PDB file of C-alpha atoms in Angstrom:
ATOM      1  CA  MET A  94     -51.415 132.052 162.030  1.00 42.00           C
ATOM      2  CA  ALA A  95     -54.621 130.440 164.392  1.00 44.00           C
ATOM      3  CA  ARG A  96     -54.289 127.754 161.971  1.00 47.00           C
ATOM      4  CA  VAL A  97     -50.379 126.503 162.046  1.00 46.00           C
ATOM      5  CA  THR A  98     -50.448 127.427 165.858  1.00 47.00           C
ATOM      6  CA  ARG A  99     -53.526 125.440 166.707  1.00 51.00           C
ATOM      7  CA  SER A 100     -54.138 127.839 169.512  1.00 48.00           C
ATOM      8  CA  ARG A 101     -55.806 130.924 170.018  1.00 52.00           C
ATOM      9  CA  PRO A 102     -53.881 134.002 168.824  1.00 55.00           C
ATOM     10  CA  GLY A 103     -52.486 136.047 172.597  1.00 54.00           C
ATOM     11  CA  GLY A 104     -53.176 132.494 173.971  1.00 53.00           C
ATOM     12  CA  PRO A 105     -50.237 131.359 176.937  1.00 59.00           C
ATOM     13  CA  ILE A 106     -46.788 129.870 176.089  1.00 53.00           C
ATOM     14  CA  SER A 107     -47.290 126.332 177.349  1.00 54.00           C
ATOM     15  CA  PRO A 108     -43.618 124.782 176.439  1.00 54.00           C
ATOM     16  CA  ARG A 109     -44.360 121.506 178.610  1.00 54.00           C
ATOM     17  CA  GLN A 110     -41.416 119.419 179.001  1.00 58.00           C
ATOM     18  CA  GLY A 111     -39.524 122.093 176.241  1.00 59.00           C
ATOM     19  CA  LEU A 112     -37.372 123.210 179.032  1.00 61.00           C
ATOM     20  CA  LEU A 113     -36.490 120.358 180.736  1.00 63.00           C
ATOM     21  CA  ARG A 114     -35.838 118.777 177.831  1.00 60.00           C
ATOM     22  CA  VAL A 115     -33.235 121.529 176.445  1.00 62.00           C
ATOM     23  CA  ARG A 116     -31.041 122.110 179.103  1.00 64.00           C
ATOM     24  CA  GLU A 117     -27.739 120.783 179.526  1.00 68.00           C
ATOM     25  CA  PHE A 118     -27.062 118.022 181.717  1.00 71.00           C
ATOM     26  CA  THR A 119     -23.433 116.271 182.435  1.00 76.00           C
ATOM     27  CA  LEU A 120     -23.998 112.240 182.200  1.00 78.00           C
ATOM     28  CA  ALA A 121     -21.888 109.917 183.435  1.00 81.00           C
ATOM     29  CA  GLU A 122     -22.378 105.569 182.965  1.00 84.00           C
ATOM     30  CA  ILE A 123     -21.523 102.875 184.649  1.00 86.00           C
ATOM     31  CA  GLU A 124     -20.488  99.505 182.541  1.00 84.00           C
ATOM     32  CA  HIS A 125     -19.854  96.378 185.125  1.00 85.00           C
ATOM     33  CA  PHE A 126     -18.853  93.209 183.517  1.00 82.00           C
ATOM     34  CA  VAL A 127     -20.577  90.107 185.370  1.00 85.00           C
ATOM     35  CA  ASP A 128     -20.308  86.135 185.512  1.00 84.00           C
ATOM     36  CA  PRO A 129     -23.920  85.319 182.552  1.00 83.00           C
ATOM     37  CA  GLU A 130     -23.187  82.441 185.089  1.00 85.00           C
ATOM     38  CA  ASP A 131     -23.353  83.709 188.649  1.00 90.00           C
ATOM     39  CA  LYS A 132     -24.812  87.130 188.801  1.00 94.00           C
ATOM     40  CA  SER A 133     -24.298  87.442 192.738  1.00 94.00           C
ATOM     41  CA  HIS A 134     -23.347  90.307 194.288  1.00 96.00           C
ATOM     42  CA  PRO A 135     -20.246  90.626 197.639  1.00 95.00           C
ATOM     43  CA  LYS A 136     -21.381  93.809 198.331  1.00 96.00           C
ATOM     44  CA  TYR A 137     -25.202  92.952 197.523  1.00 97.00           C
ATOM     45  CA  LYS A 138     -26.085  92.570 201.870  1.00 97.00           C
ATOM     46  CA  GLU A 139     -25.033  95.983 202.027  1.00 97.00           C
ATOM     47  CA  VAL A 140     -28.371  97.420 200.029  1.00 98.00           C
ATOM     48  CA  ALA A 141     -30.741  94.464 200.504  1.00 98.00           C
ATOM     49  CA  GLU A 142     -32.417  95.835 203.659  1.00 98.00           C
ATOM     50  CA  LEU A 143     -33.679  98.740 201.742  1.00 98.00           C
ATOM     51  CA  GLU A 144     -36.572  99.521 201.382  1.00 98.00           C
ATOM     52  CA  PHE A 145     -38.429 101.835 198.652  1.00 98.00           C
ATOM     53  CA  LEU A 146     -41.063 102.798 196.244  1.00 97.00           C
ATOM     54  CA  MET A 147     -40.967 100.267 193.036  1.00 98.00           C
ATOM     55  CA  PHE A 148     -43.145 100.824 190.514  1.00 97.00           C
ATOM     56  CA  LEU A 149     -43.958  96.925 189.018  1.00 95.00           C
ATOM     57  CA  ARG A 150     -44.320  96.044 186.024  1.00 94.00           C
ATOM     58  CA  GLU A 151     -47.310  94.737 186.963  1.00 93.00           C
ATOM     59  CA  GLU A 152     -48.473  97.569 188.879  1.00 94.00           C
ATOM     60  CA  GLN A 153     -48.208  99.700 185.700  1.00 94.00           C
ATOM     61  CA  MET A 154     -49.965  97.604 183.836  1.00 95.00           C
ATOM     62  CA  SER A 155     -53.289  97.622 185.391  1.00 95.00           C
ATOM     63  CA  GLY A 156     -53.307 101.076 186.728  1.00 95.00           C
ATOM     64  CA  GLN A 157     -52.538 100.844 190.605  1.00 95.00           C
ATOM     65  CA  SER A 158     -49.112 102.781 192.124  1.00 94.00           C
ATOM     66  CA  ALA A 159     -46.189 102.539 193.533  1.00 95.00           C
ATOM     67  CA  LYS A 160     -45.788 100.385 196.487  1.00 96.00           C
ATOM     68  CA  ARG A 161     -43.268 100.415 198.622  1.00 97.00           C
ATOM     69  CA  ILE A 162     -40.835  97.635 198.968  1.00 97.00           C
ATOM     70  CA  ARG A 163     -37.390  95.841 201.046  1.00 98.00           C
ATOM     71  CA  LEU A 164     -34.825  95.473 198.093  1.00 98.00           C
ATOM     72  CA  GLY A 165     -33.909  91.836 199.716  1.00 97.00           C
ATOM     73  CA  GLU A 166     -37.581  90.984 198.864  1.00 98.00           C
ATOM     74  CA  ALA A 167     -38.130  92.610 195.427  1.00 97.00           C
ATOM     75  CA  LEU A 168     -34.264  89.848 194.410  1.00 97.00           C
ATOM     76  CA  SER A 169     -36.796  86.910 196.396  1.00 97.00           C
ATOM     77  CA  LYS A 170     -39.702  87.516 195.126  1.00 96.00           C
ATOM     78  CA  ARG A 171     -38.046  87.652 190.895  1.00 95.00           C
ATOM     79  CA  ILE A 172     -38.947  91.295 190.304  1.00 95.00           C
ATOM     80  CA  VAL A 173     -34.990  92.546 190.105  1.00 96.00           C
ATOM     81  CA  ASN A 174     -34.158  89.575 188.165  1.00 93.00           C
ATOM     82  CA  ASN A 175     -30.026  89.301 190.034  1.00 96.00           C
ATOM     83  CA  GLU A 176     -28.110  90.303 193.385  1.00 97.00           C
ATOM     84  CA  THR A 177     -25.746  92.502 190.923  1.00 97.00           C
ATOM     85  CA  LEU A 178     -28.929  94.436 188.989  1.00 97.00           C
ATOM     86  CA  GLY A 179     -30.257  94.601 192.921  1.00 97.00           C
ATOM     87  CA  TYR A 180     -27.211  96.024 193.987  1.00 98.00           C
ATOM     88  CA  PHE A 181     -26.852  98.813 191.615  1.00 97.00           C
ATOM     89  CA  ILE A 182     -30.330  99.732 193.110  1.00 98.00           C
ATOM     90  CA  GLY A 183     -29.726  99.925 196.413  1.00 98.00           C
ATOM     91  CA  ARG A 184     -26.304 102.243 195.240  1.00 98.00           C
ATOM     92  CA  VAL A 185     -28.520 104.706 193.477  1.00 97.00           C
ATOM     93  CA  TYR A 186     -31.140 105.223 196.254  1.00 98.00           C
ATOM     94  CA  LEU A 187     -28.871 105.711 198.314  1.00 98.00           C
ATOM     95  CA  PHE A 188     -26.687 108.389 195.911  1.00 97.00           C
ATOM     96  CA  LEU A 189     -29.722 109.926 194.701  1.00 97.00           C
ATOM     97  CA  THR A 190     -31.012 111.001 198.797  1.00 97.00           C
ATOM     98  CA  ARG A 191     -27.460 111.482 199.683  1.00 97.00           C
ATOM     99  CA  LEU A 192     -27.531 114.664 197.245  1.00 95.00           C
ATOM    100  CA  GLY A 193     -30.487 115.698 198.534  1.00 96.00           C
ATOM    101  CA  ILE A 194     -33.086 113.905 196.594  1.00 96.00           C
ATOM    102  CA  ASP A 195     -36.491 113.647 198.426  1.00 96.00           C
ATOM    103  CA  LYS A 196     -37.138 109.977 199.291  1.00 96.00           C
ATOM    104  CA  ASP A 197     -40.943 109.965 198.753  1.00 96.00           C
ATOM    105  CA  ARG A 198     -41.117 111.996 195.341  1.00 96.00           C
ATOM    106  CA  LEU A 199     -38.523 108.937 194.190  1.00 98.00           C
ATOM    107  CA  ARG A 200     -39.312 105.665 192.783  1.00 97.00           C
ATOM    108  CA  PHE A 201     -38.012 102.286 190.836  1.00 98.00           C
ATOM    109  CA  ARG A 202     -39.884 102.111 187.240  1.00 97.00           C
ATOM    110  CA  GLN A 203     -39.436  98.541 185.899  1.00 96.00           C
ATOM    111  CA  HIS A 204     -39.702  99.139 182.514  1.00 95.00           C
ATOM    112  CA  LEU A 205     -42.525  97.558 180.664  1.00 94.00           C
ATOM    113  CA  ALA A 206     -42.329  94.323 177.805  1.00 91.00           C
ATOM    114  CA  ASN A 207     -42.690  96.747 175.004  1.00 92.00           C
ATOM    115  CA  GLU A 208     -40.019  99.400 176.640  1.00 92.00           C
ATOM    116  CA  MET A 209     -37.127  96.956 177.259  1.00 87.00           C
ATOM    117  CA  ALA A 210     -34.568  96.781 174.761  1.00 82.00           C
ATOM    118  CA  HIS A 211     -34.462  92.723 172.818  1.00 81.00           C
ATOM    119  CA  TYR A 212     -30.933  92.531 174.239  1.00 81.00           C
ATOM    120  CA  ALA A 213     -31.845  93.555 178.313  1.00 86.00           C
ATOM    121  CA  ALA A 214     -32.663  91.060 180.587  1.00 89.00           C
ATOM    122  CA  ASP A 215     -34.231  93.449 183.000  1.00 93.00           C
ATOM    123  CA  CYS A 216     -34.802  97.148 183.012  1.00 94.00           C
ATOM    124  CA  TRP A 217     -35.413  99.940 185.963  1.00 96.00           C
ATOM    125  CA  ASP A 218     -35.497 104.006 186.436  1.00 95.00           C
ATOM    126  CA  ALA A 219     -34.611 105.689 188.685  1.00 96.00           C
ATOM    127  CA  GLU A 220     -37.558 108.890 188.880  1.00 96.00           C
ATOM    128  CA  ILE A 221     -38.289 111.788 190.642  1.00 96.00           C
ATOM    129  CA  GLU A 222     -41.347 113.135 191.287  1.00 95.00           C
ATOM    130  CA  CYS A 223     -41.697 116.898 189.881  1.00 90.00           C
ATOM    131  CA  SER A 224     -43.735 119.645 188.703  1.00 86.00           C
ATOM    132  CA  TYR A 225     -43.572 118.178 185.180  1.00 82.00           C
ATOM    133  CA  GLY A 226     -44.422 114.258 186.976  1.00 88.00           C
ATOM    134  CA  SER A 227     -42.228 111.488 187.198  1.00 91.00           C
ATOM    135  CA  ILE A 228     -38.759 112.508 184.827  1.00 90.00           C
ATOM    136  CA  GLU A 229     -36.321 109.689 184.540  1.00 91.00           C
ATOM    137  CA  CYS A 230     -32.759 110.554 186.272  1.00 91.00           C
ATOM    138  CA  VAL A 231     -30.782 107.412 185.771  1.00 93.00           C
ATOM    139  CA  GLY A 232     -31.322 104.093 183.763  1.00 92.00           C
ATOM    140  CA  ILE A 233     -30.251 100.936 185.604  1.00 94.00           C
ATOM    141  CA  ALA A 234     -30.011  97.523 183.678  1.00 92.00           C
ATOM    142  CA  ASP A 235     -29.337  93.837 183.363  1.00 91.00           C
ATOM    143  CA  ARG A 236     -28.208  94.752 179.618  1.00 84.00           C
ATOM    144  CA  SER A 237     -26.576  90.501 180.124  1.00 80.00           C
ATOM    145  CA  ALA A 238     -23.384  89.993 177.547  1.00 76.00           C
ATOM    146  CA  TYR A 239     -24.975  91.730 174.689  1.00 76.00           C
ATOM    147  CA  ASP A 240     -22.357  94.965 174.089  1.00 76.00           C
ATOM    148  CA  LEU A 241     -19.395  92.239 174.354  1.00 78.00           C
ATOM    149  CA  HIS A 242     -21.332  90.191 171.926  1.00 80.00           C
ATOM    150  CA  ALA A 243     -21.360  92.598 169.467  1.00 83.00           C
ATOM    151  CA  HIS A 244     -17.848  94.335 169.819  1.00 83.00           C
ATOM    152  CA  SER A 245     -16.523  90.863 169.098  1.00 86.00           C
ATOM    153  CA  ASP A 246     -19.021  90.520 166.164  1.00 88.00           C
ATOM    154  CA  LYS A 247     -17.665  93.716 164.777  1.00 90.00           C
ATOM    155  CA  SER A 248     -13.994  93.312 165.453  1.00 91.00           C
ATOM    156  CA  GLY A 249     -13.647  89.378 165.489  1.00 89.00           C
ATOM    157  CA  VAL A 250     -11.947  89.236 169.073  1.00 87.00           C
ATOM    158  CA  PRO A 251     -13.017  87.476 171.660  1.00 82.00           C
ATOM    159  CA  LEU A 252     -13.126  89.351 174.386  1.00 78.00           C
ATOM    160  CA  VAL A 253     -13.858  86.635 177.474  1.00 75.00           C
ATOM    161  CA  ALA A 254     -12.801  87.232 180.828  1.00 73.00           C
ATOM    162  CA  HIS A 255     -10.614  84.128 182.802  1.00 70.00           C
ATOM    163  CA  GLU A 256     -11.296  83.339 185.706  1.00 72.00           C
ATOM    164  CA  LYS A 257      -8.734  82.487 188.323  1.00 76.00           C
ATOM    165  CA  PHE A 258      -9.143  79.484 190.674  1.00 76.00           C
ATOM    166  CA  SER A 259      -7.204  79.130 194.131  1.00 82.00           C
ATOM    167  CA  GLU A 260      -6.396  75.803 192.830  1.00 85.00           C
ATOM    168  CA  SER A 261      -5.778  74.833 189.367  1.00 81.00           C
ATOM    169  CA  LYS A 262      -7.940  72.954 187.074  1.00 77.00           C
ATOM    170  CA  GLU A 263      -6.785  70.481 184.797  1.00 82.00           C
ATOM    171  CA  VAL A 264      -9.015  69.705 181.375  1.00 81.00           C
ATOM    172  CA  GLU A 265      -8.996  67.281 178.849  1.00 85.00           C
ATOM    173  CA  LYS A 266      -9.935  68.659 175.623  1.00 83.00           C
ATOM    174  CA  LEU A 267     -10.443  67.048 172.460  1.00 83.00           C
ATOM    175  CA  VAL A 268      -9.255  68.613 169.287  1.00 82.00           C
ATOM    176  CA  ILE A 269     -10.469  67.055 166.241  1.00 80.00           C
ATOM    177  CA  THR A 270      -7.686  68.549 163.180  1.00 77.00           C
ATOM    178  CA  PRO A 271      -8.492  66.647 159.271  1.00 73.00           C
ATOM    179  CA  GLY A 272      -5.407  65.312 157.918  1.00 70.00           C
ATOM    180  CA  SER A 273      -4.941  66.275 154.198  1.00 67.00           C
ATOM    181  CA  GLY A 274      -4.725  62.426 153.322  1.00 63.00           C
ATOM    182  CA  ILE A 275      -7.868  61.402 154.928  1.00 58.00           C
ATOM    183  CA  GLN A 276     -10.802  63.275 152.514  1.00 59.00           C
ATOM    184  CA  GLY A 277     -12.785  61.684 150.079  1.00 60.00           C
ATOM    185  CA  GLU A 278     -11.464  61.659 146.949  1.00 61.00           C
ATOM    186  CA  SER A 279     -13.276  63.616 144.661  1.00 61.00           C
ATOM    187  CA  GLU A 280     -15.407  62.712 141.536  1.00 60.00           C
ATOM    188  CA  GLU A 281     -15.163  64.198 138.136  1.00 57.00           C
TER     189      GLU A 281
END
């Protein structure tokens, strides 16, 4: 028995994160689509002045700890990729603190380069410090347009949105279609 469990018989059972991992969770997801050419957000200014713990990629790699940063500063220094991502990071912070999560035990950890999916532009996890250490409770990612492209490729249906302009816009389009008599003759 001791060889199988690699512990002395009668030793304490140490589930580590096992109990957390087997718990039932209720999940929610928001998928917000944004113009890839303009990732600004009309309500970003509502959260730009929030200040909270951010654990930047560089700090993780150099063994430093998380530090308090104002969200607007993180965006201006290009730590956070864009306004829309920043807006949702700020909203998640407000949501979690309004639920009662202690702001001193809440941090936003930027994914390391080797943790990010190949299609991601930037990813952050909201982590809560508890007896198990820092546990991810929310993932926030700029997935670019990967999902739409993947669905379009599989379905053959273009999944694009059209932007309405306040004034009409005239665009000249050149379409070339080959005529049946114009192609070269085949050599036999």
